[in-house]
PDB file of C-alpha atoms in Angstrom:
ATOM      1  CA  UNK A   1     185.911 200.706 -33.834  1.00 74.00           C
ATOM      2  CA  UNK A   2     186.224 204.463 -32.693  1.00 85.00           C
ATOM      3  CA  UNK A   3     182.640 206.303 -32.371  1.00 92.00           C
ATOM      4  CA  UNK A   4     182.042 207.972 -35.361  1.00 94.00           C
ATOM      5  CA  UNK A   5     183.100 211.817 -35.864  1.00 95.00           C
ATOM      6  CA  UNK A   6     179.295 213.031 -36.922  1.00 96.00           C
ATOM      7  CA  UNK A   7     180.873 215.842 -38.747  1.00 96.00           C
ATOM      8  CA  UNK A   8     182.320 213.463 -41.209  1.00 96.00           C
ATOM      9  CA  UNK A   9     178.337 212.019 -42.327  1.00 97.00           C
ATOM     10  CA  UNK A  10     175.194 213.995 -43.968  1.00 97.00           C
ATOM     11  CA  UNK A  11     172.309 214.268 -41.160  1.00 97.00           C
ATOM     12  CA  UNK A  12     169.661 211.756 -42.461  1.00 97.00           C
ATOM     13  CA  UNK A  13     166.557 212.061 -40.609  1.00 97.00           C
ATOM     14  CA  UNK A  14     165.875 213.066 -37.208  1.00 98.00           C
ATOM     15  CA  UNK A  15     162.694 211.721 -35.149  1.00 97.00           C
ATOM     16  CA  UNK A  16     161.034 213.247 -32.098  1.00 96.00           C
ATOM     17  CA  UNK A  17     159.394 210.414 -29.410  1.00 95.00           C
ATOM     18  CA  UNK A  18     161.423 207.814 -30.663  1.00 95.00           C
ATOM     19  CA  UNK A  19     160.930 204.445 -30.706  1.00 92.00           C
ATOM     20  CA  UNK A  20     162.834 201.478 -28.735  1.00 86.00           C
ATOM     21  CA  UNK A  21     161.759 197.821 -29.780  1.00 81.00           C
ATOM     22  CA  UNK A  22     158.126 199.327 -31.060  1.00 88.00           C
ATOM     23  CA  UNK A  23     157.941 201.689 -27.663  1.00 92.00           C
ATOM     24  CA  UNK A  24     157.077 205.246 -28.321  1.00 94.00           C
ATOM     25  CA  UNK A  25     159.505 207.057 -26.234  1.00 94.00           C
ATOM     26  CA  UNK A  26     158.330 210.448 -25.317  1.00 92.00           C
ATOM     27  CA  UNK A  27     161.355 213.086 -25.281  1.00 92.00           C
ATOM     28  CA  UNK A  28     163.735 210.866 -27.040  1.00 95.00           C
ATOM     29  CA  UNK A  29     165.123 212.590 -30.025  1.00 96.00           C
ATOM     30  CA  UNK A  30     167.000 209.906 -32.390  1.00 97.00           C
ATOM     31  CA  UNK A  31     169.402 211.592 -35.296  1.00 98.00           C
ATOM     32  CA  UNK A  32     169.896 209.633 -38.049  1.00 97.00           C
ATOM     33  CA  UNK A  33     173.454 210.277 -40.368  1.00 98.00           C
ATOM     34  CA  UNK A  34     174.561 208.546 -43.210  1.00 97.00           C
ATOM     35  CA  UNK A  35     177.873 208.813 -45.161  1.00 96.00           C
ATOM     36  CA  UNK A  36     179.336 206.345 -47.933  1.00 95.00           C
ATOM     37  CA  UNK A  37     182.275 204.231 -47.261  1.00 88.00           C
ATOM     38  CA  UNK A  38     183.560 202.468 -50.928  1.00 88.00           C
ATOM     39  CA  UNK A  39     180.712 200.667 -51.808  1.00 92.00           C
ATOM     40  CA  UNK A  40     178.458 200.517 -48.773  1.00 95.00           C
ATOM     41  CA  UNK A  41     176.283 203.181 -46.784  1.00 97.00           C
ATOM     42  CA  UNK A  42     177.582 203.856 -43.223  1.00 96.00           C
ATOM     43  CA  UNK A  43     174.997 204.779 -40.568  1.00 97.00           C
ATOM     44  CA  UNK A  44     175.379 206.342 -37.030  1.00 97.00           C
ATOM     45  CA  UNK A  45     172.544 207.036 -34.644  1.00 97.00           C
ATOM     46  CA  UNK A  46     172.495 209.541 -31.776  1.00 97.00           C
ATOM     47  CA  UNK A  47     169.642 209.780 -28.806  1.00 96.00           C
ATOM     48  CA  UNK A  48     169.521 212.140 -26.106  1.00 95.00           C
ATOM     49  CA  UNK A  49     166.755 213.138 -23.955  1.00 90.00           C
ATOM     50  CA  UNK A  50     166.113 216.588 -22.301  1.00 83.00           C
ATOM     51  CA  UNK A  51     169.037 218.522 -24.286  1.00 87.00           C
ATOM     52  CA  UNK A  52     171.651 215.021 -23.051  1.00 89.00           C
ATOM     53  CA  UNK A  53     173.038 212.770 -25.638  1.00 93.00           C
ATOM     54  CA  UNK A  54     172.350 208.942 -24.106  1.00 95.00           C
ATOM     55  CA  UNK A  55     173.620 206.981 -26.727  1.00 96.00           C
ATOM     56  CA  UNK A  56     175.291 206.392 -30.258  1.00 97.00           C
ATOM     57  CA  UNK A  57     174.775 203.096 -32.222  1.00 97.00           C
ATOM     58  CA  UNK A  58     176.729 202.758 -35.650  1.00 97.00           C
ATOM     59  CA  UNK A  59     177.030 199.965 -38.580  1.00 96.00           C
ATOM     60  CA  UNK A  60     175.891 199.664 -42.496  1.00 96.00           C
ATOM     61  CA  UNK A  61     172.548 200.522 -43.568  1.00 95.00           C
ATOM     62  CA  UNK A  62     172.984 197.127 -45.545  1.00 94.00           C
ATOM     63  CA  UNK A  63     173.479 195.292 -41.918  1.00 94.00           C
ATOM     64  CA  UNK A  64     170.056 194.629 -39.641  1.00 90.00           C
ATOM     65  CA  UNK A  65     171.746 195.516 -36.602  1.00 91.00           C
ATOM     66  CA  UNK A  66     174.405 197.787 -35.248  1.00 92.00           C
ATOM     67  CA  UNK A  67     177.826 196.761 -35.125  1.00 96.00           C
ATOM     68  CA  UNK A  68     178.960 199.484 -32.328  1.00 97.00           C
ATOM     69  CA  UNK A  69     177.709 201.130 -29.625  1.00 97.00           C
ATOM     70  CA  UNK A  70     178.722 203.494 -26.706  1.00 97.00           C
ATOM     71  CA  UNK A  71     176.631 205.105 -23.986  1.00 96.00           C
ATOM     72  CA  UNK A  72     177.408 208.449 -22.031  1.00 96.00           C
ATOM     73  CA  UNK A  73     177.468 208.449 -18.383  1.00 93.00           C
ATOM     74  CA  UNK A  74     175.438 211.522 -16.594  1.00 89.00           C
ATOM     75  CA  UNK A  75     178.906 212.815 -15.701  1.00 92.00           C
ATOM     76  CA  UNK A  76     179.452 213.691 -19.227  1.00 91.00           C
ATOM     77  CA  UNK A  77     182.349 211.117 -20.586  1.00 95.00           C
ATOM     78  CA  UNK A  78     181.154 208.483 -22.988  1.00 96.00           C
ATOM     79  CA  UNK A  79     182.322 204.403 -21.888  1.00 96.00           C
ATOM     80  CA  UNK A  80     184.111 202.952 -24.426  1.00 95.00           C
ATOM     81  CA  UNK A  81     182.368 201.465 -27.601  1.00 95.00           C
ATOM     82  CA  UNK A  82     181.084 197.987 -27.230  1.00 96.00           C
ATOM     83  CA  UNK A  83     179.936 195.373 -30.261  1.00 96.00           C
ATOM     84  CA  UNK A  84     176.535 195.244 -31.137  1.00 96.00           C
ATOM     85  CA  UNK A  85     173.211 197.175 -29.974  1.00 94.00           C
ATOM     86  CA  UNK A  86     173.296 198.586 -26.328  1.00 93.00           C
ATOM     87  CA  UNK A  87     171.516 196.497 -23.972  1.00 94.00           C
ATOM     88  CA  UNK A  88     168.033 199.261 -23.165  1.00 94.00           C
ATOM     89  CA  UNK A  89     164.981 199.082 -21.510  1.00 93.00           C
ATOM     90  CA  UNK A  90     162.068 201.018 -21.747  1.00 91.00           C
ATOM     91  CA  UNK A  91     160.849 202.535 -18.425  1.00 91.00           C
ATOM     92  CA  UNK A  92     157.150 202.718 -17.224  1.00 89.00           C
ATOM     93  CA  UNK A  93     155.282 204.869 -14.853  1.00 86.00           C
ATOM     94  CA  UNK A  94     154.232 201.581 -13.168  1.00 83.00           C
ATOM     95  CA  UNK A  95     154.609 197.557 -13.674  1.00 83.00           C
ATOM     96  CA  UNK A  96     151.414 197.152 -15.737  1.00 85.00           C
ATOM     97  CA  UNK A  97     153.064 196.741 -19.589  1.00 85.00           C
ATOM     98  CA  UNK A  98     150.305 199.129 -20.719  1.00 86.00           C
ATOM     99  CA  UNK A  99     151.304 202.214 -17.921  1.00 87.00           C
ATOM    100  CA  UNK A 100     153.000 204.716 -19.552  1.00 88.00           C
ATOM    101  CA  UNK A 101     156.396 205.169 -20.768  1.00 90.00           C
ATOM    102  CA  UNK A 102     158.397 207.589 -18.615  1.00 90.00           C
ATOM    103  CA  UNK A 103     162.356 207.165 -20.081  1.00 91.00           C
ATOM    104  CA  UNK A 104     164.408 204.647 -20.881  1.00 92.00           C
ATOM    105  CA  UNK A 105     167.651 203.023 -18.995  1.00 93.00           C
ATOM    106  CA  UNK A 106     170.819 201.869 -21.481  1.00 95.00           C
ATOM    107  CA  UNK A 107     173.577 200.039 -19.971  1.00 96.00           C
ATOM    108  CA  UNK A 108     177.128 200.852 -19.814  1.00 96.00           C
ATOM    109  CA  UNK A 109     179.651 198.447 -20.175  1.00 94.00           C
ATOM    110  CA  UNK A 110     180.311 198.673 -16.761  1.00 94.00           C
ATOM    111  CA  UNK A 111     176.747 196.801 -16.006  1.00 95.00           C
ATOM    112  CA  UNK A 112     175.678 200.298 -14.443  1.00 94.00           C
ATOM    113  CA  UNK A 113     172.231 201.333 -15.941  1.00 95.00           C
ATOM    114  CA  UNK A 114     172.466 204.988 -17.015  1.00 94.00           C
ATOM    115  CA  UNK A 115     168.592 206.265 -16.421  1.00 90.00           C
ATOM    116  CA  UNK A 116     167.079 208.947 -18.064  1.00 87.00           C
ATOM    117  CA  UNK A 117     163.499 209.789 -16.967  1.00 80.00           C
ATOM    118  CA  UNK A 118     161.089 212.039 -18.828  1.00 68.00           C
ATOM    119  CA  UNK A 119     161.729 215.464 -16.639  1.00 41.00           C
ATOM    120  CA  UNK A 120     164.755 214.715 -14.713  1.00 43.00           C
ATOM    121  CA  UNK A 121     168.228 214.498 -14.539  1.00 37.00           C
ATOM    122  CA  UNK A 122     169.742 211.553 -15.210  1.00 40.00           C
ATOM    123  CA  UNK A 123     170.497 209.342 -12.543  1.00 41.00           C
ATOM    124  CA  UNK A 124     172.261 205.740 -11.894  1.00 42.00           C
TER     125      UNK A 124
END
């Protein structure tokens, strides 16, 4: 399925320090649209960090998960759109689970990690 022309939904809610898996994300800004579709709700969320859009993850708001996803390289194209969530972790100023968060890291279908770090530019 194509990524979702954002034009074509209603913005829905938009959260500053977003959260990944319960992690408070400081700097991630996570846009929330909605549009209907027949009977069902269709939902498509976009994250950037530092003014750069990192991902977009689209479904149903009737669904748990996302059916789509598709990250954008620091080069500025976007990989193509893979099924399901993207694959993310949550980066930490150290190893301790309790150190701070400092970005996270999404991967591209390539298996590349796309990093984005509170601060700085992205890097791979």
């Amino acid at each position: 399925m194509p990524m979702p022309d954002l034009d074509s939904y209603t913005p829905h809610r938009t959260v500053t320090d977003a959260a990944f898996e319960g992690v408070t994300v400081p700097g991630l800004l996570a846009e929330y649209f909605h549009r209907t579709d027949d009977h069902r709700v269709s939902s498509a969320g976009r994250y950037s960090m530092d003014g750069r859009d990192l991902l977009m993850a689209w479904g149903f708001t009737d669904e748990e998960h996302c059916r789509w996803s598709a990250v954008r390289d620091p080069a500025g194209f976007w990989h193509p759109e893979t099924a399901g969530c993207p694959v993310v972790r949550v980066l930490r100023t150290g190893a301790a689970p309790d150190d701070p968060v400092s970005g996270l890291a999404v991967r591209a279908p390539t298996g590349e990690w796309i990093t984005v770090d509170r601060g700085r530019v992205p890097v791979r």
